[in-house]
Amino acid sequence: MAHSALLAWAWALALGAVPGAQAGCAELGRCCPGRDLTCVFRDWAEAAGPSLGTQLCYCDQECITARDCCPDYTSVCPAVTCVVSEWSSWSRCIEPCTISFRVRRRRVLREPRNGGGRCPPLEERAGCVEYWSHQGVECQQALSECQKWAKEARCKVESFLRLEAGETFKYQSGC
């Protein structure tokens, strides 16, 4: 609240023109987007008056400063966590005929609100090797990783982990 609005609200409260402290967040229009539900204001009795006794009040720092928190905030303005779609299918290897990676993605279906959990990663990468070009032509070179597992032109590596740029990627290849 701006300073002048806060003074006007306090004056209206003193004159009895503001709904009583027993009213909830919805009735008072105090559902602020992005409130921090981990913040607990324990001085509610002092702010609301002795009629409510000592109660916990969940609100953000701005509402604590303005002393306009409500004890029913978590039920009226619950945290909404992020919801994402299912993963897409894996793409082809980004570069054929060499160790490369493929990608799959998902999208946000519902953004988090009111201090809800953040969205998980929206892209995932996995290593791969393709021995066929994107035009369907067999690659002329042999990769040393496949030569270790088979003497034939084709081999299959089930999975192995590789640390790259501080992230762990799961590498799968069929060659």
C-alpha angles and dihedrals in degrees: 000000000000116000094252092046090050091052091048090049092049091048091049090048091052090051092048094246094122120076114262124272089254091072115101132239094266094053092047095044092237101134098124116191113240099023115167106241091192090066111094121191107206096180093076094122091058093047097043100036132248095292093082099042121209113335136158117250123201115207145119127274093262092056091048090053091049091042092226100124122137127215093223095057096115092054097042097039105025122181112265115206125213118270120202134189126250117278117274119237116280115269121232117269108290091230122024124217094031140064104282139140140254129214139219126186143192133192137226113262096177127017118223117259139185095019095315122157120289122253117268120238113299097204132051128188130201128184120245144169124212122192093194124072119235086259091058097254117138113246115248096214127076122220117228093227091063093043088061092059102036141016091213126089090253130053138161126227109197098202143311135175126243129184111223128169092343094305129101114232125187109231120207124170138177112195 
